[in-house]
CSV table of C-alpha atoms in Angstrom, one decimal:
chain,number,residue,atom,x,y,z
A,1,MET,CA,-62.2,10.6,5.9
A,2,GLU,CA,-60.3,8.0,3.8
A,3,THR,CA,-58.7,5.0,5.4
A,4,LEU,CA,-55.3,4.1,4.1
A,5,GLY,CA,-52.7,1.4,4.9
A,6,ASN,CA,-49.2,0.5,3.9
A,7,GLU,CA,-46.9,-2.5,3.3
A,8,ILE,CA,-45.2,-2.3,6.7
A,9,GLY,CA,-48.4,-2.6,8.8
A,10,ALA,CA,-49.8,0.9,9.1
A,11,LYS,CA,-53.4,1.9,9.0
A,12,MET,CA,-54.1,5.6,8.8
A,13,SER,CA,-57.0,7.9,8.2
A,14,LYS,CA,-56.6,11.0,6.2
A,15,ASN,CA,-58.9,13.9,5.5
A,16,GLU,CA,-58.5,16.2,2.5
A,17,HIS,CA,-56.0,18.3,4.5
A,18,GLY,CA,-54.8,15.6,6.8
A,19,ILE,CA,-51.3,15.5,8.4
A,20,PHE,CA,-49.5,12.3,9.4
A,21,TYR,CA,-47.7,12.1,12.8
A,22,CYS,CA,-45.3,9.5,14.3
A,23,ASN,CA,-45.9,9.3,18.0
A,24,LEU,CA,-42.5,7.7,18.7
A,25,CYS,CA,-40.2,10.1,16.9
A,26,ASP,CA,-42.4,13.3,17.1
A,27,TYR,CA,-42.4,13.4,13.3
A,28,LYS,CA,-45.2,14.8,11.1
A,29,CYS,CA,-45.8,15.2,7.4
A,30,SER,CA,-48.6,15.9,5.0
A,31,LYS,CA,-47.9,13.0,2.6
A,32,LYS,CA,-48.3,9.3,3.4
A,33,PHE,CA,-45.3,8.5,1.2
A,34,ASN,CA,-43.1,10.6,3.4
A,35,MET,CA,-44.5,9.0,6.5
A,36,THR,CA,-43.8,5.5,5.1
A,37,ARG,CA,-40.3,6.5,4.2
A,38,HIS,CA,-39.8,7.8,7.7
A,39,LEU,CA,-40.9,4.4,9.1
A,40,LEU,CA,-37.9,2.9,7.3
A,41,THR,CA,-35.3,5.3,8.6
A,42,SER,CA,-32.7,4.2,11.1
A,43,LYS,CA,-34.0,6.6,13.7
A,44,HIS,CA,-37.5,5.1,13.7
A,45,LEU,CA,-36.2,1.5,13.5
A,46,MET,CA,-34.0,2.1,16.5
A,47,GLU,CA,-37.0,3.4,18.4
A,48,ILE,CA,-39.2,0.3,17.6
A,49,ASN,CA,-36.3,-2.1,18.3
A,50,GLY,CA,-36.2,-1.3,22.0
A,51,ASN,CA,-35.0,2.3,22.7
A,52,VAL,CA,-36.9,3.1,25.9
A,53,LEU,CA,-37.6,6.6,26.7
A,54,GLU,CA,-36.3,8.0,30.0
A,55,HIS,CA,-38.9,8.4,32.6
A,56,LYS,CA,-38.6,11.3,34.9
A,57,THR,CA,-42.1,11.6,36.1
A,58,SER,CA,-43.5,10.5,39.4
A,59,LYS,CA,-45.1,7.1,40.0
A,60,ASN,CA,-48.5,8.6,39.5
A,61,GLU,CA,-47.5,10.0,36.2
A,62,GLN,CA,-46.0,6.7,35.1
A,63,MET,CA,-49.4,5.0,35.7
A,64,LEU,CA,-50.9,7.5,33.2
A,65,LYS,CA,-48.5,6.3,30.5
A,66,TYR,CA,-50.3,2.9,30.5
A,67,THR,CA,-53.1,4.7,28.7
A,68,CYS,CA,-52.3,5.8,25.1
A,69,LYS,CA,-53.6,9.1,23.7
A,70,CYS,CA,-55.6,7.1,21.3
A,71,GLY,CA,-57.7,5.8,24.2
A,72,LYS,CA,-56.4,2.3,24.5
A,73,LYS,CA,-55.3,1.1,28.0
A,74,TYR,CA,-52.8,-1.5,29.0
A,75,LYS,CA,-52.0,-3.2,32.3
A,76,ASN,CA,-48.3,-2.6,32.2
A,77,ASN,CA,-45.7,-0.4,30.5
A,78,SER,CA,-44.5,-3.3,28.2
A,79,GLY,CA,-47.9,-3.5,26.6
A,80,LEU,CA,-48.1,0.2,26.1
A,81,TRP,CA,-44.6,0.2,24.6
A,82,LYS,CA,-45.5,-2.5,22.1
A,83,HIS,CA,-48.7,-0.5,21.2
A,84,HIS,CA,-46.6,2.7,20.6
A,85,GLN,CA,-44.8,0.9,17.8
A,86,LYS,CA,-48.0,0.7,15.9
A,87,CYS,CA,-49.7,3.9,16.8
A,88,ILE,CA,-49.8,6.9,14.4
A,89,ILE,CA,-51.5,10.2,14.9
A,90,ILE,CA,-53.2,12.0,12.0
A,91,ILE,CA,-53.7,15.7,12.6
A,92,ASN,CA,-56.9,16.5,10.6
A,93,ASP,CA,-57.2,20.3,10.4
A,94,LYS,CA,-55.4,23.5,11.3
A,95,THR,CA,-56.5,27.0,12.0
A,96,ASP,CA,-55.0,30.1,10.4
A,97,ASN,CA,-52.8,30.4,13.5
A,98,ASN,CA,-51.5,26.9,12.9
A,99,GLU,CA,-53.2,25.6,16.0
A,100,VAL,CA,-54.3,22.0,15.9
A,101,ASN,CA,-58.1,21.7,16.1
A,102,GLU,CA,-58.5,18.0,16.1
A,103,CYS,CA,-56.3,14.9,16.3
A,104,ASP,CA,-57.2,11.3,15.4
A,105,TYR,CA,-55.1,8.3,16.6
A,106,TYR,CA,-55.0,5.0,14.7
A,107,ASP,CA,-53.4,1.6,15.2
A,108,VAL,CA,-51.2,0.8,12.2
A,109,ASN,CA,-51.9,-3.0,12.5
A,110,GLU,CA,-55.7,-2.6,11.7
A,111,ASP,CA,-57.0,-3.2,8.2
A,112,ILE,CA,-53.6,-3.9,6.6
A,113,HIS,CA,-55.3,-5.8,3.7
A,114,GLU,CA,-57.0,-2.5,2.6
A,115,GLU,CA,-53.7,-0.8,1.6
A,116,LYS,CA,-53.0,-2.7,-1.6
A,117,ASN,CA,-56.4,-1.8,-3.1
A,118,SER,CA,-56.7,1.8,-1.8
A,119,THR,CA,-53.6,3.7,-3.0
A,120,HIS,CA,-51.4,4.0,-6.0
A,121,GLU,CA,-48.3,4.4,-3.9
A,122,SER,CA,-48.2,0.7,-2.9
A,123,PRO,CA,-45.9,-0.5,-5.7
A,124,GLN,CA,-43.4,2.2,-4.8
A,125,MET,CA,-43.6,1.2,-1.1
A,126,GLU,CA,-43.0,-2.4,-2.0
A,127,MET,CA,-40.0,-1.4,-4.1
A,128,LEU,CA,-38.6,0.7,-1.3
A,129,ILE,CA,-39.0,-2.0,1.2
A,130,ASN,CA,-37.4,-4.6,-1.1
A,131,LEU,CA,-34.5,-2.3,-1.8
A,132,PHE,CA,-34.0,-1.8,1.9
A,133,GLN,CA,-34.1,-5.6,2.6
A,134,GLU,CA,-31.6,-6.2,-0.3
A,135,GLN,CA,-29.3,-3.6,1.1
A,136,LEU,CA,-29.3,-5.3,4.5
A,137,LYS,CA,-28.6,-8.6,2.8
A,138,GLU,CA,-25.7,-7.2,0.8
A,139,ASN,CA,-24.2,-5.6,3.9
A,140,LYS,CA,-24.3,-8.9,5.7
A,141,GLU,CA,-22.6,-10.7,2.8
A,142,LEU,CA,-19.9,-8.0,2.6
A,143,LYS,CA,-19.3,-8.3,6.3
A,144,GLU,CA,-18.9,-12.1,6.0
A,145,LEU,CA,-16.5,-11.7,3.1
A,146,ILE,CA,-14.3,-9.3,5.0
A,147,ILE,CA,-14.2,-11.6,8.0
A,148,GLU,CA,-13.3,-14.5,5.8
A,149,GLN,CA,-10.5,-12.6,4.1
A,150,GLN,CA,-9.1,-11.5,7.5
A,151,LYS,CA,-9.0,-15.1,8.6
A,152,LYS,CA,-7.1,-16.1,5.5
A,153,ILE,CA,-4.5,-13.3,6.1
A,154,LEU,CA,-4.1,-14.4,9.7
A,155,GLU,CA,-3.6,-18.0,8.6
A,156,LEU,CA,-0.9,-17.0,6.1
A,157,GLY,CA,0.9,-15.1,8.8
A,158,PRO,CA,4.6,-14.1,8.0
A,159,GLY,CA,4.3,-15.8,4.6
A,160,THR,CA,2.3,-12.9,3.3
A,161,THR,CA,5.1,-10.5,4.0
A,162,ASN,CA,7.6,-12.8,2.4
A,163,ASN,CA,5.5,-13.0,-0.7
A,164,ILE,CA,5.3,-9.2,-1.0
A,165,THR,CA,9.1,-9.0,-0.5
A,166,ASN,CA,9.7,-11.7,-3.1
A,167,ASN,CA,7.4,-9.8,-5.6
A,168,ASN,CA,9.3,-6.6,-5.0
A,169,THR,CA,12.6,-8.5,-5.6
A,170,MET,CA,11.3,-9.9,-8.8
A,171,ASN,CA,10.3,-6.4,-10.0
A,172,ASN,CA,13.8,-5.1,-9.1
A,173,LYS,CA,15.4,-7.9,-11.0
A,174,PHE,CA,13.2,-7.2,-14.0
A,175,ASN,CA,14.2,-3.6,-14.0
A,176,LEU,CA,17.8,-4.4,-13.7
A,177,ASN,CA,17.6,-6.9,-16.6
A,178,VAL,CA,16.0,-4.2,-18.8
A,179,PHE,CA,18.9,-1.9,-17.9
A,180,LEU,CA,21.6,-4.5,-18.6
A,181,ASN,CA,20.0,-6.2,-21.7
A,182,GLU,CA,18.5,-3.1,-23.3
A,183,THR,CA,20.3,0.0,-22.1
A,184,CYS,CA,23.7,-1.7,-21.9
A,185,LYS,CA,23.2,-4.2,-24.8
A,186,ASP,CA,26.2,-2.7,-26.6
A,187,ALA,CA,28.5,-2.7,-23.6
A,188,LEU,CA,32.1,-4.1,-24.0
A,189,ASN,CA,33.0,-7.6,-22.9
A,190,LEU,CA,35.2,-7.4,-19.8
A,191,SER,CA,38.0,-9.2,-21.7
A,192,ASP,CA,37.9,-6.6,-24.5
A,193,PHE,CA,37.9,-3.8,-22.0
A,194,LEU,CA,41.0,-5.1,-20.2
A,195,GLU,CA,42.8,-5.5,-23.5
A,196,SER,CA,42.0,-1.9,-24.5
A,197,LEU,CA,43.5,-0.5,-21.3
A,198,ILE,CA,46.7,1.4,-22.1
A,199,LEU,CA,48.9,2.0,-19.0
A,200,THR,CA,51.4,4.8,-18.7
A,201,LEU,CA,54.5,5.3,-16.5
A,202,THR,CA,52.4,7.7,-14.5
A,203,ASP,CA,50.1,4.8,-13.6
A,204,PHE,CA,53.1,2.8,-12.6
A,205,GLU,CA,54.5,5.6,-10.4
A,206,ASN,CA,51.1,6.1,-8.7
A,207,PHE,CA,51.7,2.7,-7.0
A,208,GLY,CA,54.3,4.5,-4.9
A,209,PRO,CA,52.0,6.8,-2.9
A,210,LEU,CA,48.7,4.8,-3.5
A,211,GLY,CA,50.0,1.3,-2.8
A,212,TYR,CA,48.8,-1.9,-4.5
A,213,CYS,CA,45.1,-1.5,-3.8
A,214,GLY,CA,45.0,2.2,-4.6
A,215,GLY,CA,47.1,1.8,-7.8
A,216,ILE,CA,44.9,-1.0,-9.2
A,217,SER,CA,41.7,0.7,-8.3
A,218,ASN,CA,42.9,4.0,-9.9
A,219,ILE,CA,43.6,2.2,-13.2
A,220,LEU,CA,40.3,0.3,-13.3
A,221,VAL,CA,38.1,3.3,-12.3
A,222,ASN,CA,39.8,5.7,-14.7
A,223,GLY,CA,39.3,3.2,-17.5
A,224,LEU,CA,35.6,2.7,-16.8
A,225,ASN,CA,35.0,6.5,-16.4
A,226,LYS,CA,36.3,7.0,-20.0
A,227,LEU,CA,33.4,4.9,-21.2
A,228,ASP,CA,29.8,5.9,-21.5
A,229,ILE,CA,27.7,4.1,-18.8
A,230,SER,CA,25.9,2.0,-21.4
A,231,LYS,CA,29.3,0.8,-22.7
A,232,ARG,CA,30.8,-0.3,-19.4
A,233,PRO,CA,31.3,-4.1,-18.9
A,234,ILE,CA,30.9,-3.8,-15.1
A,235,HIS,CA,28.0,-2.6,-13.0
A,236,CYS,CA,27.1,-2.7,-9.3
A,237,SER,CA,23.4,-3.1,-8.4
A,238,ASP,CA,23.7,-3.4,-4.6
A,239,LEU,CA,26.6,-1.6,-2.9
A,240,LYS,CA,25.9,-3.0,0.6
A,241,ARG,CA,26.1,-6.6,-0.7
A,242,GLU,CA,28.6,-5.8,-3.4
A,243,VAL,CA,26.5,-7.4,-6.1
A,244,ILE,CA,28.6,-7.0,-9.3
A,245,HIS,CA,27.3,-7.7,-12.8
A,246,ILE,CA,29.8,-8.4,-15.6
A,247,LYS,CA,29.5,-8.8,-19.3
A,248,ASN,CA,31.6,-11.6,-20.9
A,249,ASN,CA,31.0,-13.5,-24.1
A,250,ASP,CA,28.3,-11.0,-25.0
A,251,THR,CA,26.2,-12.1,-21.9
A,252,TRP,CA,25.5,-10.4,-18.6
A,253,HIS,CA,25.9,-12.4,-15.4
A,254,LYS,CA,26.2,-11.8,-11.7
A,255,ASP,CA,29.7,-12.3,-10.3
A,256,ASP,CA,28.6,-14.2,-7.2
A,257,ASP,CA,32.0,-15.5,-6.1
A,258,LYS,CA,33.9,-12.4,-7.3
A,259,GLN,CA,36.2,-14.5,-9.4
A,260,GLN,CA,35.7,-12.5,-12.5
A,261,MET,CA,36.7,-9.3,-10.7
A,262,ILE,CA,39.7,-11.0,-9.2
A,263,LYS,CA,40.8,-12.1,-12.7
A,264,ALA,CA,40.4,-8.5,-13.9
A,265,ILE,CA,42.6,-7.2,-11.0
A,266,LYS,CA,45.3,-9.8,-11.8
A,267,ALA,CA,45.2,-8.8,-15.5
A,268,ILE,CA,45.7,-5.1,-14.6
A,269,GLU,CA,48.5,-6.1,-12.2
A,270,HIS,CA,50.2,-8.0,-15.0
A,271,LYS,CA,50.0,-5.1,-17.3
A,272,ASN,CA,51.4,-2.7,-14.7
A,273,VAL,CA,54.4,-5.0,-14.0
A,274,LYS,CA,55.3,-4.7,-17.7
A,275,GLN,CA,55.9,-1.0,-17.0
A,276,MET,CA,58.8,-1.7,-14.8
A,277,THR,CA,61.2,-2.2,-17.7
A,278,LEU,CA,60.0,0.9,-19.4
A,279,TRP,CA,60.3,3.0,-16.2
A,280,ALA,CA,63.8,1.6,-15.6
A,281,LYS,CA,64.9,2.6,-19.1
A,282,ALA,CA,63.4,6.1,-18.5
A,283,ASN,CA,65.1,6.4,-15.1
A,284,PRO,CA,68.6,4.9,-15.2
A,285,GLU,CA,69.5,6.7,-12.0
A,286,TYR,CA,67.8,3.9,-10.1
A,287,LYS,CA,71.0,1.8,-10.6
A,288,ASP,CA,72.9,4.1,-8.2
A,289,PRO,CA,72.1,2.9,-4.7
A,290,ASN,CA,72.7,6.3,-3.3
A,291,HIS,CA,70.2,8.0,-5.6
A,292,LYS,CA,66.6,8.6,-4.4
A,293,LYS,CA,65.2,6.9,-7.5
A,294,SER,CA,66.8,3.6,-6.3
A,295,ASP,CA,64.6,3.5,-3.3
A,296,LEU,CA,61.6,4.6,-5.3
A,297,TYR,CA,62.2,1.8,-7.8
A,298,THR,CA,62.3,-0.7,-5.0
A,299,LYS,CA,59.1,0.7,-3.5
A,300,LEU,CA,57.3,0.7,-6.9
A,301,ILE,CA,58.1,-3.0,-7.5
A,302,ASP,CA,57.0,-3.9,-4.0
A,303,ASN,CA,53.7,-2.0,-4.3
A,304,SER,CA,53.0,-3.3,-7.8
A,305,LEU,CA,52.9,-7.0,-6.7
A,306,CYS,CA,50.1,-8.5,-4.6
A,307,GLU,CA,50.7,-10.3,-1.3
A,308,THR,CA,51.9,-13.8,-1.7
A,309,ASP,CA,49.9,-14.9,1.3
A,310,LYS,CA,46.5,-16.0,0.1
A,311,GLU,CA,44.5,-14.5,3.0
A,312,LYS,CA,46.2,-11.2,2.7
A,313,ALA,CA,45.8,-11.2,-1.1
A,314,LEU,CA,42.1,-11.9,-0.8
A,315,LYS,CA,41.8,-9.0,1.6
A,316,ASN,CA,43.4,-6.7,-0.9
A,317,TYR,CA,41.2,-8.0,-3.7
A,318,ASN,CA,38.0,-7.3,-1.7
A,319,LYS,CA,39.2,-3.8,-0.8
A,320,ILE,CA,39.7,-3.1,-4.5
A,321,ILE,CA,36.3,-4.5,-5.4
A,322,ARG,CA,34.6,-2.3,-2.7
A,323,THR,CA,36.4,0.8,-4.1
A,324,VAL,CA,35.4,0.1,-7.7
A,325,ALA,CA,31.8,-0.8,-6.7
A,326,LYS,CA,31.2,2.7,-5.3
A,327,GLU,CA,32.1,4.2,-8.7
A,328,ILE,CA,30.0,1.9,-10.9
A,329,LEU,CA,26.8,1.8,-8.8
A,330,VAL,CA,23.7,1.7,-11.0
A,331,ASP,CA,21.5,4.8,-10.6
A,332,LYS,CA,18.0,3.3,-10.1
A,333,ASN,CA,16.2,6.7,-10.0
């Protein structure tokens, strides 16, 4: 019978056909390497760290548990439990019917120093144990890192959300800048676009049924729709906030106070008023107060001019801008 040991405190005897047996876990194997690997498993470690087996026997049977099967006796269950952590059974021989003929029990704490000189498996065991210990250390460090990161996030509080929002806003601005400065780099200036608009008598007459806001919006939207999207001098990036971007002097800028749009509306109004004389020449019947075109002419003039009251005029301008913004909204998809 050969006496063996291992790096975690096990002393075992093994015959030529010996089988190793773990008393705590009811585990057996034929190779010492497998037994040593078992001793490092979570199941075995949980057993030796304090998992107490349920006792359902009577008081007399409990007294018997103070004596180990290996023959050692203890005054109390605590001493026996500590001994069980170190006790390994080696089953020496088997019959043809797989019945155990003989069992030997050994204390794994005896003759530890013999292991390093008695088996070629020791370096492998040392490596396995070292890897296990390193893994435990890494897990602990990772846990500490996660806890530290969570503390930092809690300290940042709402600011973290604000930073994310700001980053998203910057990305959106960048994409819009690419659209305006690359896709729409050849767009017309707003001033050139307004000069290119050619109004007709039909445009003038539309102010009758559409009114001032509808007439101006109709002229502006029709003019923009005749252009390719990349050629348009006006774009809306945010319909809810009515964010308008205008190109003038070969540069795109945001019309924060809407003054550029109001100037464009006034320029179209001025162009339309010039149609009055042409319409009057084409419809001389308006001079007859009893003719229906006389009332129409009066209505057209009234609807072609904006309100003189500043508050009412601003209300009309904003209404026109909202209408136009819906038609020039940038498609971000």
